[in-house]
XYZ file of C-alpha atoms in Angstrom:
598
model
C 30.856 33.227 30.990
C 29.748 29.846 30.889
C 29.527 28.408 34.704
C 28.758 24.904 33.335
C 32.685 25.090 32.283
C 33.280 25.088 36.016
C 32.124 21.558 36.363
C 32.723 20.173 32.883
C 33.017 21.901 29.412
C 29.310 21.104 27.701
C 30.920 18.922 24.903
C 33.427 17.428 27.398
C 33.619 13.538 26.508
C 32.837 10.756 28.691
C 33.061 7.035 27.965
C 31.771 5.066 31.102
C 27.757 5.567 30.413
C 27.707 3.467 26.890
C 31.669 2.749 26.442
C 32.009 5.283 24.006
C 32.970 9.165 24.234
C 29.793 11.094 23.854
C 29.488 14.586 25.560
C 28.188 14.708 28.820
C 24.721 17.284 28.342
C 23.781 14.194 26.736
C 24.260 11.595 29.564
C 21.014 10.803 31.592
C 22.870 8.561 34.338
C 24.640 10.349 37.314
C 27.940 10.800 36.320
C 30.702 12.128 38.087
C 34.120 13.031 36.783
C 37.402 13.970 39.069
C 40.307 15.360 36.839
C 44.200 14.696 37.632
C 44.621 17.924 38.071
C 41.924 18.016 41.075
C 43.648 15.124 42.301
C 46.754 16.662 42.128
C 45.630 19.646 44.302
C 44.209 17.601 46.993
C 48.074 15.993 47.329
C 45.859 12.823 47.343
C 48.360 9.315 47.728
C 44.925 6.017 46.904
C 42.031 6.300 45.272
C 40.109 5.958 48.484
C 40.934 10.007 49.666
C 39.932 10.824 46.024
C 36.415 9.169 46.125
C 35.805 10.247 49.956
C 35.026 13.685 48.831
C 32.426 12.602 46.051
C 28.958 13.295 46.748
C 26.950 10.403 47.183
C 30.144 8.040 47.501
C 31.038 6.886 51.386
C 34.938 5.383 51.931
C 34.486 3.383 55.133
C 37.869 3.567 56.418
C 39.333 0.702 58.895
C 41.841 0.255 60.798
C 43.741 -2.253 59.579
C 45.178 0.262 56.134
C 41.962 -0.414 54.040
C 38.757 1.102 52.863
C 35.518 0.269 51.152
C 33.398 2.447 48.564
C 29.706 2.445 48.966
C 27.462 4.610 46.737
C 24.029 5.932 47.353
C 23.646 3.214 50.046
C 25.214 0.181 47.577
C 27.399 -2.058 49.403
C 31.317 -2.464 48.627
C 31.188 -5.540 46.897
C 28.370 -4.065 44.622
C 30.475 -1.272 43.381
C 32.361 -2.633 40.041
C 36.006 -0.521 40.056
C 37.589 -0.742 36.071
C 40.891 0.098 35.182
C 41.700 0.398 31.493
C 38.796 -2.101 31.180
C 40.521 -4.701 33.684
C 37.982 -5.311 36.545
C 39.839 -5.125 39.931
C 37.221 -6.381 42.200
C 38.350 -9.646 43.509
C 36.939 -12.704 42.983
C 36.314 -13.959 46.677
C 34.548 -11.252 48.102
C 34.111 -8.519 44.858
C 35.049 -6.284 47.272
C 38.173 -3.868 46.490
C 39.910 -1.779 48.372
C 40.619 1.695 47.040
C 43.367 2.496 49.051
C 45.524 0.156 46.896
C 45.190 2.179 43.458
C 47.885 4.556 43.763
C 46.675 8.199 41.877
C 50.091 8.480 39.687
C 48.896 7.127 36.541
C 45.365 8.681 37.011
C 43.771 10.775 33.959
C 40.381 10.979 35.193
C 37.798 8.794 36.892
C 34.539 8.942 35.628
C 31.735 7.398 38.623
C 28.207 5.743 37.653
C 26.141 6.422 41.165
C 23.235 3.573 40.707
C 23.445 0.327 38.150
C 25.516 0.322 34.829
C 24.561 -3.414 34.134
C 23.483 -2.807 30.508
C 26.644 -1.682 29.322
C 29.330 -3.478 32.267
C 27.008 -6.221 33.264
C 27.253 -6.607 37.690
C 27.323 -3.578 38.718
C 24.374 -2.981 40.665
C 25.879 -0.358 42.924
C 27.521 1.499 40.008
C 31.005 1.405 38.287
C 34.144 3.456 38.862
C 35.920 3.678 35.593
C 39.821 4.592 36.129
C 41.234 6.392 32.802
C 45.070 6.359 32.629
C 47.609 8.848 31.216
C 49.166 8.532 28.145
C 51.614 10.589 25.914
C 49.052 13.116 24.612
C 51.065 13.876 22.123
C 53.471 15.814 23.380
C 57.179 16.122 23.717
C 59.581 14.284 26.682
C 57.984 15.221 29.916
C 57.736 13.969 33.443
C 57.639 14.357 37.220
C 59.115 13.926 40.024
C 58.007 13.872 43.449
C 58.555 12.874 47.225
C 56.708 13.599 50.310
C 57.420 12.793 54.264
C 55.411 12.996 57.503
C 54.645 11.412 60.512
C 55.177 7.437 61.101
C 57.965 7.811 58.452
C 55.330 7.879 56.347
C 56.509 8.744 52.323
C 55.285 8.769 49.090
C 57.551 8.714 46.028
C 56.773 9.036 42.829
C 57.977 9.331 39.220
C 56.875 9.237 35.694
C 57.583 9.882 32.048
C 55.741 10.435 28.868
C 55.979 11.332 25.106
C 55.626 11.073 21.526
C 58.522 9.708 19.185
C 56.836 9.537 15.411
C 54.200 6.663 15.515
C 54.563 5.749 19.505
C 53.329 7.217 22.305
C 54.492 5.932 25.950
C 53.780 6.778 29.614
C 55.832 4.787 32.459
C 55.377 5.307 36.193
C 56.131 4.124 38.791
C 55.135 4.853 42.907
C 56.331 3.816 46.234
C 53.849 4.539 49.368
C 55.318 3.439 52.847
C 54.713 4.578 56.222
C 55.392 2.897 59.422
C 51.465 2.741 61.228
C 48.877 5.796 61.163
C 46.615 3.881 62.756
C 47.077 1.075 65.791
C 50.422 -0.303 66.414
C 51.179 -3.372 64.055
C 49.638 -0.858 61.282
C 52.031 -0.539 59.402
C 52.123 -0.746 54.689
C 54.503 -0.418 52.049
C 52.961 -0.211 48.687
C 54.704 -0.100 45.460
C 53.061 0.345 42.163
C 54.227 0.264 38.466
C 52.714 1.362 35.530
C 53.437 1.125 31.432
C 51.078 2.175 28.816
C 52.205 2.029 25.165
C 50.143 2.731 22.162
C 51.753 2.700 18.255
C 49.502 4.304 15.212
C 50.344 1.286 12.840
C 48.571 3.052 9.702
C 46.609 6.340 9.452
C 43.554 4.134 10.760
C 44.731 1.353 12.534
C 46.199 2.185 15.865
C 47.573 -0.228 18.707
C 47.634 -0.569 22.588
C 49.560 -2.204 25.091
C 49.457 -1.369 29.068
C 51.242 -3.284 32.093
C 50.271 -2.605 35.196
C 51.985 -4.066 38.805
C 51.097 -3.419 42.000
C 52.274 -5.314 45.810
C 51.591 -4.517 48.853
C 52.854 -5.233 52.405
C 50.727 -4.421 55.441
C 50.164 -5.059 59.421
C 46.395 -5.361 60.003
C 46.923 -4.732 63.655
C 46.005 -6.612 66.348
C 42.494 -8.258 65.899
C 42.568 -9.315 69.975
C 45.254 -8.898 72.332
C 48.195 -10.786 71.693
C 47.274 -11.773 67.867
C 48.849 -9.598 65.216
C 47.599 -10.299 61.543
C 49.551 -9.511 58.503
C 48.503 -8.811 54.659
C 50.285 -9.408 51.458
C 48.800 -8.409 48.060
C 50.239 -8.658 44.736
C 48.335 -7.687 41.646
C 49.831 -8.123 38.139
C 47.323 -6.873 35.021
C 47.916 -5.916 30.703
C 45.848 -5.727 27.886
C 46.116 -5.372 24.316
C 43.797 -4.109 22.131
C 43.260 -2.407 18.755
C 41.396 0.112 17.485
C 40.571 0.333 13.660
C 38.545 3.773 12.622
C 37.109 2.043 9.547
C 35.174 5.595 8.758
C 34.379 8.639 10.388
C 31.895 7.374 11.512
C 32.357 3.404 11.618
C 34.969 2.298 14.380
C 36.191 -0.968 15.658
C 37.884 -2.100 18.611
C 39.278 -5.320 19.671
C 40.790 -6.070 23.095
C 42.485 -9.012 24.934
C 43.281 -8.301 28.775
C 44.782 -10.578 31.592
C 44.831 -10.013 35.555
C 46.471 -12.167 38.330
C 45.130 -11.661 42.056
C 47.238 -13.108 45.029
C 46.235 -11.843 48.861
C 47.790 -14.099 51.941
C 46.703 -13.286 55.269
C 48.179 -14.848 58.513
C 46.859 -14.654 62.038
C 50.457 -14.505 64.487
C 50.769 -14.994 67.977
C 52.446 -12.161 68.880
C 54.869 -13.202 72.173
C 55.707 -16.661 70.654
C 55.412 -16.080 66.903
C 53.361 -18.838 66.318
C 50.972 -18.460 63.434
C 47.258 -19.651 64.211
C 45.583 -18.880 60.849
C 46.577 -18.792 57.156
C 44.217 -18.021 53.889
C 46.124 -17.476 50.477
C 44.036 -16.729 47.537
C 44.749 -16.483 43.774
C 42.611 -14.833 40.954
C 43.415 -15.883 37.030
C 41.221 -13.860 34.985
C 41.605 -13.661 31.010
C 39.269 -12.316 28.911
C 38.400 -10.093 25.808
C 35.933 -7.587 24.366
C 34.739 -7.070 20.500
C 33.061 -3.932 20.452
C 31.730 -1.542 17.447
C 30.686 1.896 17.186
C 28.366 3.644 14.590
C 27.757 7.342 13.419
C 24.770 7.621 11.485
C 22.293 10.748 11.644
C 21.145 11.096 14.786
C 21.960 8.259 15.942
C 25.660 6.961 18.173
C 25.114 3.315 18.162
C 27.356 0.667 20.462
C 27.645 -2.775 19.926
C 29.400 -5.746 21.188
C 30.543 -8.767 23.043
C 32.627 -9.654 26.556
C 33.903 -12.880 27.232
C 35.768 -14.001 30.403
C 37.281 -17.103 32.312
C 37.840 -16.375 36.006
C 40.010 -19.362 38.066
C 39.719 -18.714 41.789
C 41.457 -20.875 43.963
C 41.941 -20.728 48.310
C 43.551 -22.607 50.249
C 42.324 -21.516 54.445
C 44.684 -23.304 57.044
C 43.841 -23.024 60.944
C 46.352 -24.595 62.364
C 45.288 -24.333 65.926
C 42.610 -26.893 64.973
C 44.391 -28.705 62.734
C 41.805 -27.560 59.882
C 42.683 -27.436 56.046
C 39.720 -26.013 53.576
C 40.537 -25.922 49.680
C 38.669 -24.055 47.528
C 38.523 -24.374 43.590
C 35.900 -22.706 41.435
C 35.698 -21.714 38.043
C 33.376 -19.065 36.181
C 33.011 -18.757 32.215
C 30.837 -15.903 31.001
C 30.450 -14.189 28.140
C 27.503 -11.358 27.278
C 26.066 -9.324 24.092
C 25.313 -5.693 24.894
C 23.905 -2.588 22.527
C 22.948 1.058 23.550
C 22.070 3.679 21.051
C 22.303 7.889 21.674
C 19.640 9.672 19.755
C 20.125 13.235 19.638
C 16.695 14.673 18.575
C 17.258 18.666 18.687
C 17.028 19.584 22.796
C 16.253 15.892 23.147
C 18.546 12.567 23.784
C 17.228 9.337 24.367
C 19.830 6.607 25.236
C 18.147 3.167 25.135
C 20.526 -0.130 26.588
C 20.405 -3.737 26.639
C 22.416 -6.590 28.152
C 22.729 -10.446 28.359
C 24.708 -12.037 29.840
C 25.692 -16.104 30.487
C 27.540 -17.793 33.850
C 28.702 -20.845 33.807
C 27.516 -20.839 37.327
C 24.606 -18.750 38.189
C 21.683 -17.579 36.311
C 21.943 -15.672 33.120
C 20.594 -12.429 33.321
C 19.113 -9.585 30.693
C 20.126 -5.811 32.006
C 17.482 -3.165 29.625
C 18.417 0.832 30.341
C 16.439 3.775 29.157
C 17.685 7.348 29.515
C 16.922 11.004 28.555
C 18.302 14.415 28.803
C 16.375 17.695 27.480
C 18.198 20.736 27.001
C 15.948 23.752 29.076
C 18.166 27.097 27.630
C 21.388 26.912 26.946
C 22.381 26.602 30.849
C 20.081 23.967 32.290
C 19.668 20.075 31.619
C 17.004 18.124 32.376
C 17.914 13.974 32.918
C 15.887 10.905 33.821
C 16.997 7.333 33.879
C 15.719 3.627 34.804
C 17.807 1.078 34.760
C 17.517 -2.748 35.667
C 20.826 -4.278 37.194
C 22.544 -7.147 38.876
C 25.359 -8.851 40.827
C 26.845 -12.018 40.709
C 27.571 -13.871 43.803
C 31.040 -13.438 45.538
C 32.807 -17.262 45.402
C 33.707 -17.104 48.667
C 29.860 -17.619 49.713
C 29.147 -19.495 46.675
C 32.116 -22.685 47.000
C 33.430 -22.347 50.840
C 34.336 -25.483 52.518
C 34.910 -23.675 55.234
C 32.677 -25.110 58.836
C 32.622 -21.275 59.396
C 31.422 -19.567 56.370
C 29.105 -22.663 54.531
C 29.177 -22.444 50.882
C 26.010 -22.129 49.410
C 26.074 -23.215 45.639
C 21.971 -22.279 45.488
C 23.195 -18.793 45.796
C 21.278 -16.223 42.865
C 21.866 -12.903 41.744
C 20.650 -10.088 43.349
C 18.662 -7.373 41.338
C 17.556 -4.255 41.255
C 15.351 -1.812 39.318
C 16.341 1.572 39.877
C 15.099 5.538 38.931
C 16.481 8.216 38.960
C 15.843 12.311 37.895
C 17.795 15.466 38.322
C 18.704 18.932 36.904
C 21.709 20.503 36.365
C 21.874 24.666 35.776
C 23.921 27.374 36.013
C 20.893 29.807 35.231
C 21.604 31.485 38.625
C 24.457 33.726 37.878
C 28.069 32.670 39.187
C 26.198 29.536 40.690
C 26.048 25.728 39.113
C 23.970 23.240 41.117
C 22.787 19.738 40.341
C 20.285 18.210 41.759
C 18.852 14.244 41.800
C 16.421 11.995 43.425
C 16.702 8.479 43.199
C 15.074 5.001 44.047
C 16.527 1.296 44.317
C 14.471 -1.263 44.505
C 16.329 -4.311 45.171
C 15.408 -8.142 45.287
C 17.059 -11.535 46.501
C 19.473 -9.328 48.393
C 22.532 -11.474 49.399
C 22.022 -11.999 53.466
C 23.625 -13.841 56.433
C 21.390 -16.571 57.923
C 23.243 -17.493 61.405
C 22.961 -21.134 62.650
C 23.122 -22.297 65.986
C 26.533 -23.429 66.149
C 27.569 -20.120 65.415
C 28.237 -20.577 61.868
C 27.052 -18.580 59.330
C 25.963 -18.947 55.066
C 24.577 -16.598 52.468
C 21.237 -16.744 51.110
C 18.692 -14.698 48.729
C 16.790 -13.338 51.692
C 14.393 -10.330 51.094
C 15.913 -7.141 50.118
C 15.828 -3.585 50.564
C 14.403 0.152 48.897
C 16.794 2.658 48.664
C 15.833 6.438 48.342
C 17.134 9.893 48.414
C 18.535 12.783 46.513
C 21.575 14.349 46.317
C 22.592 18.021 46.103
C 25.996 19.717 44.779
C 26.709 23.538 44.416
C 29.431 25.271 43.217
C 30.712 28.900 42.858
C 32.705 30.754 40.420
C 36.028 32.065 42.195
C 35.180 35.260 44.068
C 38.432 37.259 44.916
C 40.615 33.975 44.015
C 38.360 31.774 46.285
C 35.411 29.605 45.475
C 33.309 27.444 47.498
C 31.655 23.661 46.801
C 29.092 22.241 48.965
C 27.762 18.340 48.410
C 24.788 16.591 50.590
C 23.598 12.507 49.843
C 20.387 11.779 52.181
C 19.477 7.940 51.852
C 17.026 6.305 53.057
C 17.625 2.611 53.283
C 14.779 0.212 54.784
C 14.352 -3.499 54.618
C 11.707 -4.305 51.855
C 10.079 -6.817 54.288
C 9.851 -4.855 57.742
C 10.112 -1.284 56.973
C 13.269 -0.884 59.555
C 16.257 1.334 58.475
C 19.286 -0.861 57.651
C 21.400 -0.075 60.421
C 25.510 0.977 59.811
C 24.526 3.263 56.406
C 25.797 6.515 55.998
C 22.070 8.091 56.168
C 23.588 11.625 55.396
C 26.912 12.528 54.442
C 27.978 16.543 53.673
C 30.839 17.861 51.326
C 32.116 21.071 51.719
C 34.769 22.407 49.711
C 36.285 25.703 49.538
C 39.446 26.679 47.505
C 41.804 29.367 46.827
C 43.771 30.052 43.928
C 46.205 33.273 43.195
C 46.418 32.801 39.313
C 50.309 33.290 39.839
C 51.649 30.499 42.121
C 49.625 29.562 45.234
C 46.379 27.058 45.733
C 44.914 25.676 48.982
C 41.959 23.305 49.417
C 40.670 23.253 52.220
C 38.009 19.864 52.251
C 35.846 18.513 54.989
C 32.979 14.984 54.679
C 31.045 14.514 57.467
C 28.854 11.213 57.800
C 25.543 10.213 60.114
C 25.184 6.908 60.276
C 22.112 4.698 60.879
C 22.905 3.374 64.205
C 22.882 -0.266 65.318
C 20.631 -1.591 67.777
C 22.181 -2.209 70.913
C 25.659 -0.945 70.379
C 27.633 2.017 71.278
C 26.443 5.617 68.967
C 28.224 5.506 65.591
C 31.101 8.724 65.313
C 29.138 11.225 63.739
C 31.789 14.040 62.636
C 33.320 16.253 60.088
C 36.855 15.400 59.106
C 38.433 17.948 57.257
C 42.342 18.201 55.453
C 43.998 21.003 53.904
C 46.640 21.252 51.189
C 48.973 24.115 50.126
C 50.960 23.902 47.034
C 53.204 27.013 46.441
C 55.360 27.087 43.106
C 58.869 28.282 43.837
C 60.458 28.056 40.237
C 58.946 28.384 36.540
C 60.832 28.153 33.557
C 59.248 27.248 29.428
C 60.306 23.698 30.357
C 60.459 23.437 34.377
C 58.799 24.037 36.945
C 59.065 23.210 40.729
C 56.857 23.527 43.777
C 56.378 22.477 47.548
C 53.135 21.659 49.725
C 51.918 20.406 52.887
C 49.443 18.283 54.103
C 47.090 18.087 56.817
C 44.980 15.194 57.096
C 42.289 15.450 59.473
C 43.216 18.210 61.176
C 40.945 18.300 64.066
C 41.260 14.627 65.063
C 37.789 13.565 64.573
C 36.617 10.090 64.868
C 34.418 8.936 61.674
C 32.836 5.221 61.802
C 29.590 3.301 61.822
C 30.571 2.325 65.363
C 31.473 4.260 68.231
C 35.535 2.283 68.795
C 37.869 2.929 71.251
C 40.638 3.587 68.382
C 40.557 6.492 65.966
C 40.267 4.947 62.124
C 41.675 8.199 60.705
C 44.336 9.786 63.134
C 45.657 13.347 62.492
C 48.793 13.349 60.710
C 50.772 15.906 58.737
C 53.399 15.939 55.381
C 55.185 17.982 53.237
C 56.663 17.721 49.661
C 58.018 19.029 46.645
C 57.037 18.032 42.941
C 59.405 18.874 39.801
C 57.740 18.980 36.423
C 59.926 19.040 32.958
C-alpha cells in the first residue's frame, strides 16, 4: 500500500510550479491539487466552495453574492487566478471573485500558497491555475444535471466530450440562479459556456482552440436603507495555441489568447427608482506566450517569453452630484523567464528566473530556488525561497475620482519569501504534510486618509508574515476516512510590530468521508476561522461552518449511469466574518439533485 496515492500518485504530473508537467515528489513549492472528481463529491456550484476547504486558503464571503481568496495571509488582489493561461483577475482592482467560475468544465486546480513570480510574474500571494476538461480520448460521453433548493435556487448543467479521428472536443455549458440566500435584493443568475477544441494536425504537431463565456446578473443588496445596488458582469475569453513535440525530448509551444472584462454597477433609490451612482468598466486584454521545453540528462529545462497589452477603461457617474470621472489607462508588458529541474538521485534542485517590463511601473527581476530530497521511499523533504511581486491595481494608479485619488507614483510591492516542509506516509495508514513559512514584504500598497475624507494609495511600510500549516489524512477505515487541515499566521506590521487586524489568524479543516465501494458517498466538511480582531469594533464571528453531501447511485449500466444527492450548506447556521454583522454572510440552506452520466 502506498498512502502517498491517497493524496497524489508519486509520479502524478503537475504544471503550475515551472509551466511544465513534472511529477510532484519533485516540486519544492506548496502545491495543492483538488481533482473533479473531489469536486464532484462536494456537489460544489463556484470555485469559491471549492477553495474554502483548502488549507491555508481563506474565501471571505460577503453579502452581496461574492467572495475573495486570500492565502497564507496574502490579500485578494495578490492572488493571480489562471484559466487555460487567461488571467481572470481584473484590471481595476486585480481582485476576482471566485464565486463566478462555475466548476463544470473543471479538470483540476493546482494552488501555489506563497509567490510564483519567476515563472507567472505578479503573483505575490500565489497563483490558482484552473485546468479544463477535454476529450481524453475517449468515445461520446456527457452529463447531465439539475439541482433545486431554497430561494428557487438551481443549478443546471450539461456537457459533452469525445474523440472523432484527429479532434478532440469538450462543450459545456451551466446555468446558476437563485432568488437571494443572503439579504433581500440578493438575488444572481449566472450562466456560463464553455468550448475547448484541440486537432492533432500531424503525428507531432497538435492544435488548440478554447472559448469560454460567462455573464452574470446580481442584487448586491441594500448598502443603506432605501439604496439597492445592482451588478452586471460579462466575461468573454479564447486562445489558440500550438504545440509542436520537435523530439522526445525537445517541445515547443506557441499561444495567442484574448479576454474582454465588462462589470456595471448602479446605486438605485429604492421607493422612487432613481439611480444615484453608476461605474461601468471594460478590460481588453490580448496577449501571447512562446515557450520551450528541454529533456536532457538530468536536467527539465523551461524557457520563454509573455507579452501582453491590457486597455482598461471606466467611466464613474454620480449623478446626485452631478459628477462624471473617466478613466483611460493602458499597460504593455512583456517578460523572459527560465527554470531548470535537476534530478540528482534523491535530490532535485529547481532554480527560476524572471524579468519582466511595464509600460507603466517599474520593471522587475523575480529569481526562485527550490529543493526536494527523497528520505525512504515514503517521505519528502522540500525547501523553497522565492522573490515576488505585484503590480499596482489601475484603479489606484489612474483614478480621477475626488474620492479614491489616483496616484501615478504608485510601485510594486515585493516580497521575499521561505518556506520548508515534509511530507510522509511513514506512519502506517497515515499521510501528513507539514510547512513553515515566512513573507517578508516591502512597499506594501496602503491607504493614506486625508482630511476631507478622501482617500489614495501609497508604498507605505509593509508587513512579515509567518506560520505553518498542517494536513493529515487517513486511509478509509470501515469505508470512512478522516482529513484534518490547520493554517496559523502570524501577520504584523513590519514597522510597529501590531497584528494586522481582519486576518484569518487560524483557520481549521476537518474532513471526514464515507464511501460504500458499491453506490453511496457522503462528505461531511466543516472550516472554521479566528480572526485578528479590529480595534474598536464589534468581536469578529469566530465559528465552524460545516455542509454535508450525499450522492446515492440509483442506476448503472456499461454506458449509463444515474444518481441523486442532497445538499446541506451550513447546516448549523453559523455566522463566519472578520466582523461581528447583524446579517448572516452564509445562511443555512438546503438542495437536492440528480446527475445522468452516458
Amino acid at each position: 500500500l502506498d498512502v502517498l496515492s491517497m493524496y497524489y500518485r508519486n509520479d502524478e504530473l503537475v504544471v503550475t510550479p515551472t509551466r511544465n508537467p513534472k511529477p510532484v515528489s519533485q516540486t519544492a513549492e506548496n502545491v495543492t491539487v483538488i481533482t473533479a472528481k473531489e469536486i464532484e463529491e462536494m456537489n460544489a456550484h463556484t470555485l469559491a466552495e471549492v477553495l474554502n476547504y483548502i488549507t491555508g486558503v481563506n474565501v471571505d464571503v460577503l453579502y452581496n453574492n461574492s467572495a475573495q481568496a486570500l492565502i497564507l495571509g496574502s490579500q485578494a488582489y495578490q492572488v493571480k487566478i489562471l484559466m487555460d493561461g487567461v488571467e481572470l483577475n481584473d484590471l481595476s482592482t486585480k481582485g476576482w471573485a471566485p464565486d463566478y467560475v462555475a466548476v463544470q468544465e473543471i479538470k483540476r486546480i493546482e494552488i501555489i500558497k506563497g509567490p510564483a513570480s519567476s515563472s507567472w510574474g505578479s503573483s505575490l500571494g500565489g497563483v490558482i491555475n484552473i485546468i479544463t476538461k477535454s476529450g481524453e480520448g475517449s468515445k461520446v460521453g456527457g452529463t447531465v444535471s439539475a439541482s433545486y433548493g431554497e430561494k428557487k435556487t438551481g443549478d443546471y448543467r450539461a456537457e459533452a466530450y469525445g474523440t472523432e479521428g484527429p479532434l478532440d472536443y469538450y462543450l459545456s455549458a451551466n446555468k446558476f440562479r437563485s432568488d437571494g440566500l443572503f439579504l433581500p435584493h440578493t438575488q444572481f443568475d449566472k450562466d456560463d459556456v464553455y468550448t475547448k477544441l484541440s486537432y492533432d494536425l500531424t503525428e507531432k504537431i497538435r492544435l488548440l482552440f478554447t472559448l469560454g463565456w460567462s455573464k452574470d446578473a446580481a442584487g448586491v443588496g441594500h448598502d443603506i436603507p432605501d439604496i439597492n445596488t445592482d451588478f452586471h458582469f460579462d466575461l468573454l475569453f479564447s486562445t489558440l495555441s500550438m504545440n509542436y513535440r520537435v523530439t522526445d525530448a525537445l517541445g515547443v509551444d506557441l499561444s495567442l489568447r484574448t479576454k474582454i472584462l465588462t462589470e456595471h454597477l448602479a446605486a438605485n433609490m429604492l421607493s422612487t427608482g432613481e439611480m444615484l451612482q453608476s461605474t461601468s468598466e471594460r478590460d481588453n486584454t490580448a496577449g501571447g506566450t512562446i515557450k520551450v521545453a528541454i529533456k536532457k540528462g538530468p536536467h527539465s529545462i523551461v524557457f520563454g517569453s509573455d507579452i501582453e497589452r491590457d486597455v482598461f477603461r471606466e467611466t464613474q457617474e454620480i449623478f446626485v452630484a452631478n459628477i462624471t470621472n473617466p478613466m483611460n489607462a493602458l499597460r504593455k508588458r512583456w517578460a523572459l523567464f527560465a527554470n531548470d529541474t535537476i534530478a540528482l538521485g534523491r535530490f532535485t534542485i529547481t532554480p527560476g528566473i524572471r524579468y519582466d517590463y511595464f509600460s507603466d511601473t517599474e520593471d522587475f527581476t523575480s529569481p526562485s530556488l527550490g529543493m526536494t530530497y527523497k528520505l525512504g521511499e515514503n517521505t519528502v523533504l522540500r525547501a523553497y525561497t522565492a522573490k515576488g511581486f505585484d503590480t499596482p491595481p489601475f484603479e489606484n494608479k489612474y483614478s480621477a475620482s475626488p474620492l479614491n485619488k489616483g496616484n501615478p507614483s504608485l510601485r510594486n510591492d515585493k516580497i521575499w519569501s521561505t518556506q520548508a516542509g515534509i511530507e510522509t506516509s511513514a506512519i502506517k495508514y497515515v499521510w501528513i504534510k507539514t510547512g513553515v513559512f515566512r513573507h517578508d514584504i516591502t512597499d506594501a500598497f496602503f491607504f493614506e486618509e486625508f482630511p476631507d475624507g478622501s482617500f489614495q494609495m501609497i508604498n507605505k511600510g509593509g508587513q512579515i508574515i509567518k506560520g505553518f500549516e498542517l494536513e493529515i489524512k487517513t486511509v478509509p477505515l470501515y469505508n470512512t476516512s478522516l482529513s484534518a487541515g490547520a493554517a496559523f499566521i502570524d501577520e504584523r506590521d513590519r514597522d510597529t510590530g501590531e497584528k494586522v487586524p481582519q486576518e484569518p489568524a487560524t483557520t481549521y479543516n476537518i474532513g471526514l468521508e464515507y464511501r460504500d465501494k458499491k453506490s453511496f458517498s457522503a462528505v461531511l466538511k466543516g472550516h472554521y476561522v479566528n480572526w485578528t480582531p479590529i480595534p474598536f469594533t464589534p468581536t469578529a464571528e469566530n465559528s465552524f461552518a460545516w455542509d454535508l453531501s450525499a450522492t446515492k447511485r440509483i442506476y448503472k449500466s456499461d454506458m449509463k449511469s444515474a444518481e441523486v444527492f442532497f445538499t446541506g450548506h451550513n447546516i448549523f447556521n453559523q455566522k463566519q466574518h472578520p466582523l461581528n454583522l447583524t446579517f448572516a454572510p452564509v445562511l443555512r440552506w438546503f438542495e437536492g439533485g440528480v446527475r445522468v452520466k452516458f
